[in-house]
mmCIF file of C-alpha atoms in Angstrom:
data_model
loop_
_atom_site.group_PDB
_atom_site.id
_atom_site.type_symbol
_atom_site.label_atom_id
_atom_site.label_comp_id
_atom_site.label_asym_id
_atom_site.label_seq_id
_atom_site.Cartn_x
_atom_site.Cartn_y
_atom_site.Cartn_z
ATOM 1 C CA MET A 1 -113.192 177.204 137.290
ATOM 2 C CA ASP A 2 -113.497 180.449 135.900
ATOM 3 C CA SER A 3 -114.966 183.556 137.774
ATOM 4 C CA ASP A 4 -118.261 182.304 137.280
ATOM 5 C CA ARG A 5 -117.675 178.881 138.899
ATOM 6 C CA ARG A 6 -117.688 177.638 135.598
ATOM 7 C CA ILE A 7 -115.375 174.755 134.889
ATOM 8 C CA TRP A 8 -112.376 175.715 132.643
ATOM 9 C CA GLY A 9 -110.844 172.289 132.435
ATOM 10 C CA TYR A 10 -108.873 169.501 134.645
ATOM 11 C CA GLU A 11 -105.434 168.850 135.739
ATOM 12 C CA LEU A 12 -104.045 165.350 135.715
ATOM 13 C CA LEU A 13 -101.399 165.464 139.165
ATOM 14 C CA GLY A 14 -99.038 162.864 139.924
ATOM 15 C CA GLY A 15 -97.088 162.428 143.147
ATOM 16 C CA GLU A 16 -93.491 163.807 142.039
ATOM 17 C CA ILE A 17 -92.051 167.291 142.515
ATOM 18 C CA GLN A 18 -89.643 168.475 140.374
ATOM 19 C CA GLN A 19 -88.595 171.798 140.552
ATOM 20 C CA GLY A 20 -91.434 173.285 142.975
ATOM 21 C CA ILE A 21 -94.294 171.453 140.773
ATOM 22 C CA PHE A 22 -96.256 168.405 140.583
ATOM 23 C CA THR A 23 -94.877 166.119 137.577
ATOM 24 C CA VAL A 24 -97.005 163.114 135.910
ATOM 25 C CA PHE A 25 -94.222 161.369 134.677
ATOM 26 C CA PRO A 26 -91.176 160.884 136.846
ATOM 27 C CA GLU A 27 -90.136 158.423 134.250
ATOM 28 C CA HIS A 28 -90.336 159.419 130.501
ATOM 29 C CA GLU A 29 -90.633 156.433 129.076
ATOM 30 C CA ALA A 30 -93.591 155.908 130.778
ATOM 31 C CA ALA A 31 -95.636 159.334 129.960
ATOM 32 C CA ALA A 32 -97.304 158.084 126.453
ATOM 33 C CA THR A 33 -98.630 154.843 128.524
ATOM 34 C CA SER A 34 -99.949 157.219 131.280
ATOM 35 C CA LEU A 35 -101.535 159.956 128.360
ATOM 36 C CA GLY A 36 -103.258 156.792 127.474
ATOM 37 C CA SER A 37 -104.750 155.357 130.553
ATOM 38 C CA SER A 38 -108.454 155.035 131.392
ATOM 39 C CA ALA A 39 -108.441 158.150 133.609
ATOM 40 C CA TYR A 40 -107.011 159.771 130.785
ATOM 41 C CA PHE A 41 -109.945 158.887 128.309
ATOM 42 C CA ARG A 42 -112.458 159.443 130.740
ATOM 43 C CA LEU A 43 -111.904 163.123 130.086
ATOM 44 C CA GLN A 44 -112.319 162.701 126.416
ATOM 45 C CA GLU A 45 -116.432 163.656 126.944
ATOM 46 C CA ASP A 46 -115.438 166.693 128.362
ATOM 47 C CA MET A 47 -112.861 167.843 126.130
ATOM 48 C CA ASP A 48 -115.334 167.530 123.171
ATOM 49 C CA ARG A 49 -117.152 169.904 125.036
ATOM 50 C CA GLY A 50 -114.713 172.573 125.098
ATOM 51 C CA LYS A 51 -113.167 172.000 128.383
ATOM 52 C CA ARG A 52 -109.166 171.864 128.676
ATOM 53 C CA VAL A 53 -106.835 169.227 130.590
ATOM 54 C CA MET A 54 -103.724 170.658 131.919
ATOM 55 C CA VAL A 55 -100.783 168.330 132.775
ATOM 56 C CA ALA A 56 -97.375 169.332 134.193
ATOM 57 C CA PHE A 57 -94.101 168.534 132.340
ATOM 58 C CA ASP A 58 -90.541 169.108 133.528
ATOM 59 C CA ALA A 59 -87.828 170.507 130.799
ATOM 60 C CA GLU A 60 -87.022 167.234 129.435
ATOM 61 C CA SER A 61 -89.995 166.005 128.727
ATOM 62 C CA ILE A 62 -90.714 169.212 126.887
ATOM 63 C CA ILE A 63 -87.735 168.748 124.791
ATOM 64 C CA LEU A 64 -88.294 165.288 124.231
ATOM 65 C CA GLY A 65 -92.018 166.389 122.965
ATOM 66 C CA ILE A 66 -94.227 164.398 125.281
ATOM 67 C CA PRO A 67 -96.665 167.041 125.758
ATOM 68 C CA ARG A 68 -97.952 166.504 122.150
ATOM 69 C CA ALA A 69 -99.631 163.390 123.262
ATOM 70 C CA LEU A 70 -102.200 165.789 124.507
ATOM 71 C CA PRO A 71 -105.019 166.961 121.629
ATOM 72 C CA ALA A 72 -103.646 170.554 120.874
ATOM 73 C CA LYS A 73 -107.027 172.097 121.526
ATOM 74 C CA ALA A 74 -107.563 171.068 124.899
ATOM 75 C CA GLY A 75 -104.089 170.659 125.958
ATOM 76 C CA VAL A 76 -102.450 172.959 128.714
ATOM 77 C CA VAL A 77 -99.202 172.149 129.309
ATOM 78 C CA ARG A 78 -97.913 173.785 132.582
ATOM 79 C CA VAL A 79 -94.073 173.902 132.894
ATOM 80 C CA SER A 80 -92.051 175.997 136.018
ATOM 81 C CA GLN A 81 -90.609 179.041 135.363
ATOM 82 C CA GLU A 82 -87.480 177.675 135.953
ATOM 83 C CA ALA A 83 -87.684 174.835 133.443
ATOM 84 C CA THR A 84 -88.117 177.682 130.780
ATOM 85 C CA LYS A 85 -84.431 178.293 131.655
ATOM 86 C CA THR A 86 -83.469 175.255 129.846
ATOM 87 C CA GLU A 87 -81.780 175.114 126.228
ATOM 88 C CA GLY A 88 -84.342 174.388 124.075
ATOM 89 C CA VAL A 89 -87.760 174.410 125.974
ATOM 90 C CA PRO A 90 -88.663 178.089 125.053
ATOM 91 C CA GLU A 91 -88.212 177.048 121.576
ATOM 92 C CA GLU A 92 -90.454 174.099 122.091
ATOM 93 C CA LEU A 93 -92.989 175.870 124.010
ATOM 94 C CA ARG A 94 -92.899 178.161 121.099
ATOM 95 C CA ALA A 95 -94.072 175.557 118.874
ATOM 96 C CA LEU A 96 -96.486 174.206 120.681
ATOM 97 C CA LYS A 97 -98.319 177.553 121.308
ATOM 98 C CA LYS A 98 -98.214 178.051 117.652
ATOM 99 C CA ASP A 99 -99.966 174.368 117.094
ATOM 100 C CA GLY A 100 -102.240 175.597 119.371
ATOM 101 C CA TYR A 101 -101.710 174.496 122.764
ATOM 102 C CA THR A 102 -102.116 176.966 125.751
ATOM 103 C CA ILE A 103 -99.014 177.618 127.877
ATOM 104 C CA ALA A 104 -99.345 177.550 131.473
ATOM 105 C CA ILE A 105 -96.038 179.088 133.724
ATOM 106 C CA ASP A 106 -95.577 178.515 137.075
ATOM 107 C CA CYS A 107 -95.107 181.765 139.016
ATOM 108 C CA SER A 108 -93.799 180.622 142.823
ATOM 109 C CA HIS A 109 -91.853 183.617 143.537
ATOM 110 C CA ALA A 110 -92.219 186.600 144.607
ATOM 111 C CA ASN A 111 -90.007 188.007 141.761
ATOM 112 C CA ARG A 112 -92.148 189.334 138.609
ATOM 113 C CA PRO A 113 -91.766 186.757 135.674
ATOM 114 C CA ASP A 114 -89.337 187.758 133.534
ATOM 115 C CA LYS A 115 -90.015 188.936 129.901
ATOM 116 C CA GLU A 116 -89.649 186.039 127.904
ATOM 117 C CA CYS A 117 -91.605 184.078 130.705
ATOM 118 C CA MET A 118 -95.030 186.573 129.555
ATOM 119 C CA LEU A 119 -94.641 186.288 126.335
ATOM 120 C CA LEU A 120 -94.651 182.456 126.212
ATOM 121 C CA ALA A 121 -97.463 182.011 128.882
ATOM 122 C CA ASP A 122 -101.413 182.077 128.232
ATOM 123 C CA VAL A 123 -101.466 181.457 131.606
ATOM 124 C CA VAL A 124 -99.686 182.218 134.749
ATOM 125 C CA CYS A 125 -100.109 179.933 137.641
ATOM 126 C CA VAL A 126 -99.503 180.998 141.419
ATOM 127 C CA ASP A 127 -99.625 179.741 144.769
ATOM 128 C CA PHE A 128 -102.474 182.200 146.416
ATOM 129 C CA SER A 129 -101.306 182.063 149.576
ATOM 130 C CA VAL A 130 -97.971 183.476 148.614
ATOM 131 C CA LYS A 131 -99.319 187.111 148.607
ATOM 132 C CA ALA A 132 -95.984 188.618 147.276
ATOM 133 C CA ALA A 133 -95.951 186.308 144.408
ATOM 134 C CA VAL A 134 -99.760 187.119 143.601
ATOM 135 C CA ILE A 135 -98.769 190.662 143.568
ATOM 136 C CA ALA A 136 -95.588 190.109 141.099
ATOM 137 C CA CYS A 137 -97.822 188.120 138.935
ATOM 138 C CA SER A 138 -100.824 190.573 138.819
ATOM 139 C CA ARG A 139 -98.330 193.156 137.252
ATOM 140 C CA GLY A 140 -97.741 191.290 134.552
ATOM 141 C CA ASP A 141 -98.576 191.242 131.002
ATOM 142 C CA ALA A 142 -102.060 191.709 130.520
ATOM 143 C CA SER A 143 -102.666 189.396 127.785
ATOM 144 C CA SER A 144 -102.065 186.613 130.002
ATOM 145 C CA THR A 145 -104.529 185.344 132.461
ATOM 146 C CA MET A 146 -103.733 184.414 135.852
ATOM 147 C CA LEU A 147 -104.762 180.984 137.540
ATOM 148 C CA ALA A 148 -104.719 180.981 141.500
ATOM 149 C CA ARG A 149 -103.616 177.969 142.735
ATOM 150 C CA GLY A 150 -104.824 176.492 146.439
ATOM 151 C CA ILE A 151 -108.081 178.356 146.798
ATOM 152 C CA ARG A 152 -109.192 176.528 150.093
ATOM 153 C CA ASP A 153 -112.600 178.210 150.669
ATOM 154 C CA ASN A 154 -114.773 180.650 149.358
ATOM 155 C CA ASP A 155 -113.363 183.785 151.629
ATOM 156 C CA MET A 156 -110.197 183.072 149.350
ATOM 157 C CA PHE A 157 -112.167 182.386 146.284
ATOM 158 C CA GLU A 158 -113.967 186.231 146.733
ATOM 159 C CA ALA A 159 -110.518 187.782 147.657
ATOM 160 C CA ALA A 160 -108.809 185.900 144.172
ATOM 161 C CA ARG A 161 -112.244 187.297 142.226
ATOM 162 C CA ARG A 162 -111.743 190.728 143.841
ATOM 163 C CA MET A 163 -108.300 190.951 142.569
ATOM 164 C CA GLY A 164 -109.126 190.277 138.708
ATOM 165 C CA VAL A 165 -107.988 186.497 138.911
ATOM 166 C CA GLY A 166 -109.648 184.764 136.015
ATOM 167 C CA LEU A 167 -108.913 181.168 136.935
ATOM 168 C CA TYR A 168 -109.309 179.743 140.413
ATOM 169 C CA GLN A 169 -108.391 176.018 141.274
ATOM 170 C CA GLY A 170 -108.823 174.059 145.051
ATOM 171 C CA PRO A 171 -111.455 172.207 146.941
ATOM 172 C CA PHE A 172 -113.362 175.767 147.545
ATOM 173 C CA PHE A 173 -115.908 174.456 145.395
ATOM 174 C CA LYS A 174 -116.539 171.866 147.687
ATOM 175 C CA GLU A 175 -117.995 174.374 150.216
ATOM 176 C CA PRO A 176 -121.897 175.189 150.153
ATOM 177 C CA GLU A 177 -122.349 178.583 148.744
ATOM 178 C CA ILE A 178 -125.111 179.809 151.783
ATOM 179 C CA THR A 179 -127.200 182.916 150.904
ATOM 180 C CA GLU A 180 -129.436 184.055 153.343
ATOM 181 C CA GLY A 181 -132.852 183.690 153.015
ATOM 182 C CA GLN A 182 -132.904 181.327 150.536
ATOM 183 C CA GLY A 183 -134.605 178.322 151.009
ATOM 184 C CA LEU A 184 -134.550 174.956 148.949
ATOM 185 C CA SER A 185 -136.754 174.704 145.717
ATOM 186 C CA SER A 186 -139.954 172.466 146.262
ATOM 187 C CA HIS A 187 -138.387 169.976 144.066
ATOM 188 C CA LYS A 188 -135.386 169.870 146.367
ATOM 189 C CA VAL A 189 -137.826 169.315 149.510
ATOM 190 C CA ALA A 190 -139.813 166.365 147.935
ATOM 191 C CA ARG A 191 -136.529 164.891 147.073
ATOM 192 C CA ILE A 192 -135.172 165.807 150.970
ATOM 193 C CA GLU A 193 -138.379 164.184 152.313
ATOM 194 C CA LEU A 194 -138.425 160.774 150.238
ATOM 195 C CA MET A 195 -134.749 160.613 151.365
ATOM 196 C CA ALA A 196 -135.854 160.901 154.824
ATOM 197 C CA ILE A 197 -138.334 158.008 154.610
ATOM 198 C CA LEU A 198 -135.855 156.081 153.109
ATOM 199 C CA GLU A 199 -133.725 156.665 156.498
ATOM 200 C CA SER A 200 -136.117 156.000 158.423
ATOM 201 C CA PRO A 201 -135.802 153.075 160.918
ATOM 202 C CA ASP A 202 -139.313 151.592 159.403
ATOM 203 C CA PRO A 203 -139.539 152.961 155.905
ATOM 204 C CA ASP A 204 -142.978 152.588 154.497
ATOM 205 C CA LEU A 205 -141.584 150.692 151.547
ATOM 206 C CA LYS A 206 -144.988 150.395 149.394
ATOM 207 C CA GLY A 207 -145.243 154.196 149.798
ATOM 208 C CA VAL A 208 -141.595 154.862 148.644
ATOM 209 C CA ALA A 209 -141.890 152.763 145.765
ATOM 210 C CA GLU A 210 -145.458 154.136 144.723
ATOM 211 C CA ALA A 211 -143.879 157.705 144.785
ATOM 212 C CA VAL A 212 -140.981 156.559 142.715
ATOM 213 C CA LYS A 213 -143.325 154.909 140.356
ATOM 214 C CA ALA A 214 -145.427 158.094 140.355
ATOM 215 C CA ASP A 215 -142.088 160.007 138.919
ATOM 216 C CA VAL A 216 -141.409 159.462 135.685
ATOM 217 C CA SER A 217 -137.558 161.197 136.181
ATOM 218 C CA LEU A 218 -136.349 158.853 139.243
ATOM 219 C CA THR A 219 -138.297 155.907 137.778
ATOM 220 C CA PHE A 220 -136.048 156.464 134.340
ATOM 221 C CA ARG A 221 -132.984 157.329 135.746
ATOM 222 C CA LEU A 222 -132.917 154.230 138.352
ATOM 223 C CA ILE A 223 -133.864 151.779 135.532
ATOM 224 C CA SER A 224 -131.454 153.223 133.498
ATOM 225 C CA LEU A 225 -128.783 152.536 136.387
ATOM 226 C CA LEU A 226 -130.164 148.882 137.330
ATOM 227 C CA ASN A 227 -129.901 148.114 133.386
ATOM 228 C CA SER A 228 -126.546 149.273 132.656
ATOM 229 C CA SER A 229 -123.738 147.012 132.174
ATOM 230 C CA ALA A 230 -122.436 148.110 135.549
ATOM 231 C CA PHE A 231 -124.790 145.906 137.058
ATOM 232 C CA GLY A 232 -125.000 142.842 134.189
ATOM 233 C CA PHE A 233 -128.146 141.704 135.131
ATOM 234 C CA ARG A 234 -129.127 138.926 132.470
ATOM 235 C CA GLN A 235 -132.614 139.912 132.197
ATOM 236 C CA LYS A 236 -133.792 143.802 130.998
ATOM 237 C CA ILE A 237 -135.222 145.168 134.583
ATOM 238 C CA GLU A 238 -138.900 146.762 133.247
ATOM 239 C CA SER A 239 -140.261 148.383 136.537
ATOM 240 C CA VAL A 240 -139.461 149.800 139.975
ATOM 241 C CA ASP A 241 -141.176 146.609 141.559
ATOM 242 C CA HIS A 242 -139.297 144.460 139.238
ATOM 243 C CA ALA A 243 -136.255 146.141 140.421
ATOM 244 C CA VAL A 244 -137.538 145.202 144.233
ATOM 245 C CA ASN A 245 -138.148 141.771 143.626
ATOM 246 C CA LEU A 246 -134.981 140.941 141.976
ATOM 247 C CA LEU A 247 -132.625 142.926 144.047
ATOM 248 C CA GLY A 248 -134.563 143.138 147.043
ATOM 249 C CA TRP A 249 -135.360 146.371 149.070
ATOM 250 C CA ASN A 250 -132.246 147.006 150.667
ATOM 251 C CA GLN A 251 -129.887 147.089 147.367
ATOM 252 C CA THR A 252 -132.719 149.071 145.503
ATOM 253 C CA ARG A 253 -132.784 151.645 148.667
ATOM 254 C CA SER A 254 -129.250 151.998 148.232
ATOM 255 C CA TRP A 255 -129.421 152.964 144.474
ATOM 256 C CA LEU A 256 -132.471 154.856 144.712
ATOM 257 C CA ARG A 257 -130.297 157.174 147.149
ATOM 258 C CA ALA A 258 -127.670 157.425 144.432
ATOM 259 C CA VAL A 259 -130.455 158.743 142.359
ATOM 260 C CA LEU A 260 -131.464 161.009 144.440
ATOM 261 C CA VAL A 261 -128.576 162.761 144.936
ATOM 262 C CA ALA A 262 -127.435 163.242 141.358
ATOM 263 C CA ASP A 263 -131.052 164.241 140.455
ATOM 264 C CA MET A 264 -130.937 167.022 143.375
ATOM 265 C CA ALA A 265 -127.547 168.432 141.511
ATOM 266 C CA GLY A 266 -129.193 169.711 138.691
ATOM 267 C CA GLN A 267 -127.792 170.415 135.811
ATOM 268 C CA SER A 268 -125.613 173.313 136.595
ATOM 269 C CA GLU A 269 -121.441 172.278 135.903
ATOM 270 C CA GLY A 270 -120.484 172.547 139.339
ATOM 271 C CA SER A 271 -123.395 170.821 140.868
ATOM 272 C CA GLN A 272 -122.833 168.159 138.745
ATOM 273 C CA GLU A 273 -119.442 167.709 139.609
ATOM 274 C CA LEU A 274 -119.977 167.350 143.502
ATOM 275 C CA ALA A 275 -122.490 164.829 142.408
ATOM 276 C CA LEU A 276 -119.829 163.033 140.751
ATOM 277 C CA ILE A 277 -117.157 163.191 143.764
ATOM 278 C CA SER A 278 -120.179 162.289 145.895
ATOM 279 C CA MET A 279 -120.606 158.833 144.215
ATOM 280 C CA GLN A 280 -116.659 158.637 144.316
ATOM 281 C CA ARG A 281 -116.625 158.910 148.082
ATOM 282 C CA ALA A 282 -119.187 156.532 148.577
ATOM 283 C CA ARG A 283 -117.325 153.638 146.088
ATOM 284 C CA PHE A 284 -114.001 154.451 147.361
ATOM 285 C CA LEU A 285 -115.008 154.326 151.080
ATOM 286 C CA GLN A 286 -116.998 151.323 150.398
ATOM 287 C CA GLN A 287 -114.223 149.658 148.781
ATOM 288 C CA LEU A 288 -111.266 150.370 150.943
ATOM 289 C CA THR A 289 -112.961 149.408 154.233
ATOM 290 C CA ALA A 290 -114.551 145.612 152.198
ATOM 291 C CA HIS A 291 -110.846 145.226 151.391
ATOM 292 C CA TYR A 292 -109.211 146.121 154.889
ATOM 293 C CA ASP A 293 -112.428 145.133 157.078
ATOM 294 C CA TYR A 294 -110.827 148.628 158.908
ATOM 295 C CA TRP A 295 -112.016 148.468 162.340
ATOM 296 C CA GLY A 296 -115.306 146.444 161.564
ATOM 297 C CA PHE A 297 -116.856 149.451 159.790
ATOM 298 C CA ASN A 298 -119.981 148.183 157.180
ATOM 299 C CA PRO A 299 -118.900 149.233 153.930
ATOM 300 C CA GLU A 300 -122.645 149.920 153.384
ATOM 301 C CA THR A 301 -122.488 152.456 155.922
ATOM 302 C CA LEU A 302 -119.228 154.331 154.278
ATOM 303 C CA PHE A 303 -120.768 154.321 150.744
ATOM 304 C CA LEU A 304 -123.807 156.394 152.810
ATOM 305 C CA LEU A 305 -121.361 158.435 154.201
ATOM 306 C CA GLY A 306 -119.558 159.193 151.323
ATOM 307 C CA MET A 307 -122.580 159.986 149.245
ATOM 308 C CA PHE A 308 -124.266 162.520 152.034
ATOM 309 C CA SER A 309 -120.911 164.320 152.462
ATOM 310 C CA LEU A 310 -121.034 166.663 149.717
ATOM 311 C CA LEU A 311 -124.869 167.360 150.747
ATOM 312 C CA ASP A 312 -124.405 170.814 152.171
ATOM 313 C CA ALA A 313 -122.917 172.065 149.135
ATOM 314 C CA ILE A 314 -125.126 170.462 146.387
ATOM 315 C CA LEU A 315 -127.767 172.085 148.267
ATOM 316 C CA GLY A 316 -126.802 175.387 149.774
ATOM 317 C CA ILE A 317 -127.315 175.099 152.980
ATOM 318 C CA PRO A 318 -125.104 174.235 156.216
ATOM 319 C CA MET A 319 -124.366 170.364 157.001
ATOM 320 C CA GLN A 320 -126.195 170.816 160.048
ATOM 321 C CA GLU A 321 -129.436 171.363 158.773
ATOM 322 C CA VAL A 322 -128.630 168.612 155.805
ATOM 323 C CA THR A 323 -128.205 166.266 159.064
ATOM 324 C CA ASP A 324 -131.324 167.690 160.755
ATOM 325 C CA MET A 325 -133.808 166.738 157.901
ATOM 326 C CA LEU A 326 -132.442 162.855 157.822
ATOM 327 C CA PRO A 327 -132.795 160.486 160.898
ATOM 328 C CA LEU A 328 -129.517 159.272 160.653
ATOM 329 C CA THR A 329 -127.321 157.685 163.837
ATOM 330 C CA SER A 330 -125.243 159.782 165.765
ATOM 331 C CA SER A 331 -122.050 158.923 164.128
ATOM 332 C CA LEU A 332 -122.996 159.358 160.490
ATOM 333 C CA LYS A 333 -124.116 162.874 161.623
ATOM 334 C CA GLU A 334 -121.288 163.473 163.652
ATOM 335 C CA SER A 335 -118.974 162.626 160.438
ATOM 336 C CA LEU A 336 -120.819 164.669 157.991
ATOM 337 C CA THR A 337 -120.741 167.822 160.413
ATOM 338 C CA GLY A 338 -116.958 167.310 160.722
ATOM 339 C CA ASP A 339 -116.487 166.315 164.226
ATOM 340 C CA PRO A 340 -112.954 165.856 164.443
ATOM 341 C CA ASN A 341 -112.793 162.677 166.864
ATOM 342 C CA ASN A 342 -115.697 160.873 165.404
ATOM 343 C CA GLU A 343 -114.340 157.369 164.237
ATOM 344 C CA HIS A 344 -114.753 157.690 160.738
ATOM 345 C CA ARG A 345 -112.334 160.869 160.724
ATOM 346 C CA PRO A 346 -109.340 158.866 159.634
ATOM 347 C CA LEU A 347 -111.059 157.867 156.604
ATOM 348 C CA PHE A 348 -112.403 160.785 155.453
ATOM 349 C CA ASP A 349 -109.221 162.678 155.993
ATOM 350 C CA LEU A 350 -107.203 160.490 153.489
ATOM 351 C CA MET A 351 -110.203 160.447 151.112
ATOM 352 C CA GLU A 352 -110.016 164.508 151.152
ATOM 353 C CA ALA A 353 -106.000 164.199 150.442
ATOM 354 C CA LEU A 354 -106.669 162.085 147.551
ATOM 355 C CA GLU A 355 -109.072 164.635 145.812
ATOM 356 C CA ASP A 356 -106.892 167.364 146.764
ATOM 357 C CA ALA A 357 -103.715 165.693 145.667
ATOM 358 C CA ASP A 358 -102.063 166.586 149.031
ATOM 359 C CA TRP A 359 -99.262 164.023 148.428
ATOM 360 C CA ASN A 360 -97.592 164.453 152.072
ATOM 361 C CA THR A 361 -100.318 163.764 153.925
ATOM 362 C CA LEU A 362 -100.893 160.848 151.877
ATOM 363 C CA HIS A 363 -97.518 159.612 152.492
ATOM 364 C CA GLU A 364 -97.857 159.903 156.422
ATOM 365 C CA MET A 365 -101.407 158.900 156.185
ATOM 366 C CA VAL A 366 -101.093 155.617 154.448
ATOM 367 C CA PRO A 367 -98.590 153.524 155.961
ATOM 368 C CA ARG A 368 -100.139 154.872 159.506
ATOM 369 C CA LEU A 369 -103.451 153.250 158.701
ATOM 370 C CA GLY A 370 -102.357 150.272 157.921
ATOM 371 C CA PHE A 371 -102.275 150.444 154.308
ATOM 372 C CA GLU A 372 -100.256 149.687 150.931
ATOM 373 C CA PRO A 373 -100.313 152.576 148.454
ATOM 374 C CA ASP A 374 -101.005 150.843 145.640
ATOM 375 C CA VAL A 375 -104.212 149.184 147.035
ATOM 376 C CA VAL A 376 -105.179 152.671 147.680
ATOM 377 C CA ARG A 377 -104.145 153.950 144.543
ATOM 378 C CA SER A 378 -105.960 151.513 142.729
ATOM 379 C CA LEU A 379 -109.281 151.523 144.798
ATOM 380 C CA TYR A 380 -109.540 154.724 144.404
ATOM 381 C CA SER A 381 -109.092 154.767 140.218
ATOM 382 C CA GLU A 382 -111.846 152.458 140.286
ATOM 383 C CA ALA A 383 -114.028 154.391 142.367
ATOM 384 C CA MET A 384 -113.367 157.537 139.798
ATOM 385 C CA ASP A 385 -114.310 154.996 136.671
ATOM 386 C CA TRP A 386 -117.143 153.755 138.579
ATOM 387 C CA ALA A 387 -118.529 157.074 139.334
ATOM 388 C CA ALA A 388 -118.004 158.313 135.646
ATOM 389 C CA SER A 389 -119.867 155.292 134.344
ATOM 390 C CA PHE A 390 -122.583 156.175 137.258
ATOM 391 C CA PHE A 391 -123.151 159.522 135.610
ATOM 392 C CA ALA A 392 -122.918 158.239 131.849
ATOM 393 C CA VAL A 393 -125.977 156.081 132.570
ATOM 394 C CA GLN A 394 -127.650 159.225 134.566
ATOM 395 C CA SER A 395 -127.101 161.829 131.549
ATOM 396 C CA GLY A 396 -129.995 160.501 129.342
ATOM 397 C CA PRO A 397 -133.534 162.079 129.172
ATOM 398 C CA PRO A 398 -136.745 160.119 130.290
ATOM 399 C CA ALA A 399 -138.144 158.339 127.419
#
């Protein structure tokens, strides 16, 4: 993100570490296939609206021309400072830069990047937790932009912004931006009230259905979702009543929850990203617990946990206030408010490690939880695709 929390681009991360950076392609012969995967093509729409895609490459990949699998205008080639010393790499980076690629060079040490590096770099990447490296890189060529990596929370974001950092990477955007004295809009209050009715032990089903039918936006979103290819119903769903009759109330309620979360997120890029991650979390936790029958957890409960897990950031209020508004079980409330001893905590930690590309934690957690890495990878990839499909359906305007 940039300093105004607008999305600058996305980074494709892999699990191999070479020369101090994450390298997507440990085997070069698989590089073209990897860049042609569904995960890459999901970013096409973002590239079309001016967002960039950053991928880390080692020296050999650069010499082989692998970065050219990325589109020039949107492609950001990330490389370590050490790799730029390899014969042939500077020349290829200059050629890439001439062809329109953005060159991002990792500055992971306290030493100031040399002049050659700074002439090549459009973006200088630095681990913000290494203060000496930040100071050294901030003294570089003013023509390059500093990207601070590992921004964990809003305090770190503000500290980096005060230093004049241009770009920010990390999980900070999943924290709520809380402004004292600023309440929820009437629109969001109405959505929360409807959500509270949905979660009550004995909801007024007829009243909820009537409330949805009276709201053109909600009706459109729900009907569009249910008529999408993700469901594959043979007959077209024409109304909320039709949906309830076909799916039953429990399933209709589940999808209405998802529509409400997407609706409350609004249209800002950051909020839409949070809603997308919420859906991704919901699907992943649901499918993971269904596949492994983990501790006998109900997959639908885990779906709800994932979907509500970023409501504090979406609404801009503390999670405790969110849970106070909703009649959830004590176990779900403890999970959402971050109780470290809650029964869902291990799955939540696994999910966040995947989101944040914390490979060391993943390599330790997956076998400890009794999971297979390939299964976890597959389920997470499917959840990403599913969430993207959900939002593709949700993007249209009411007819």
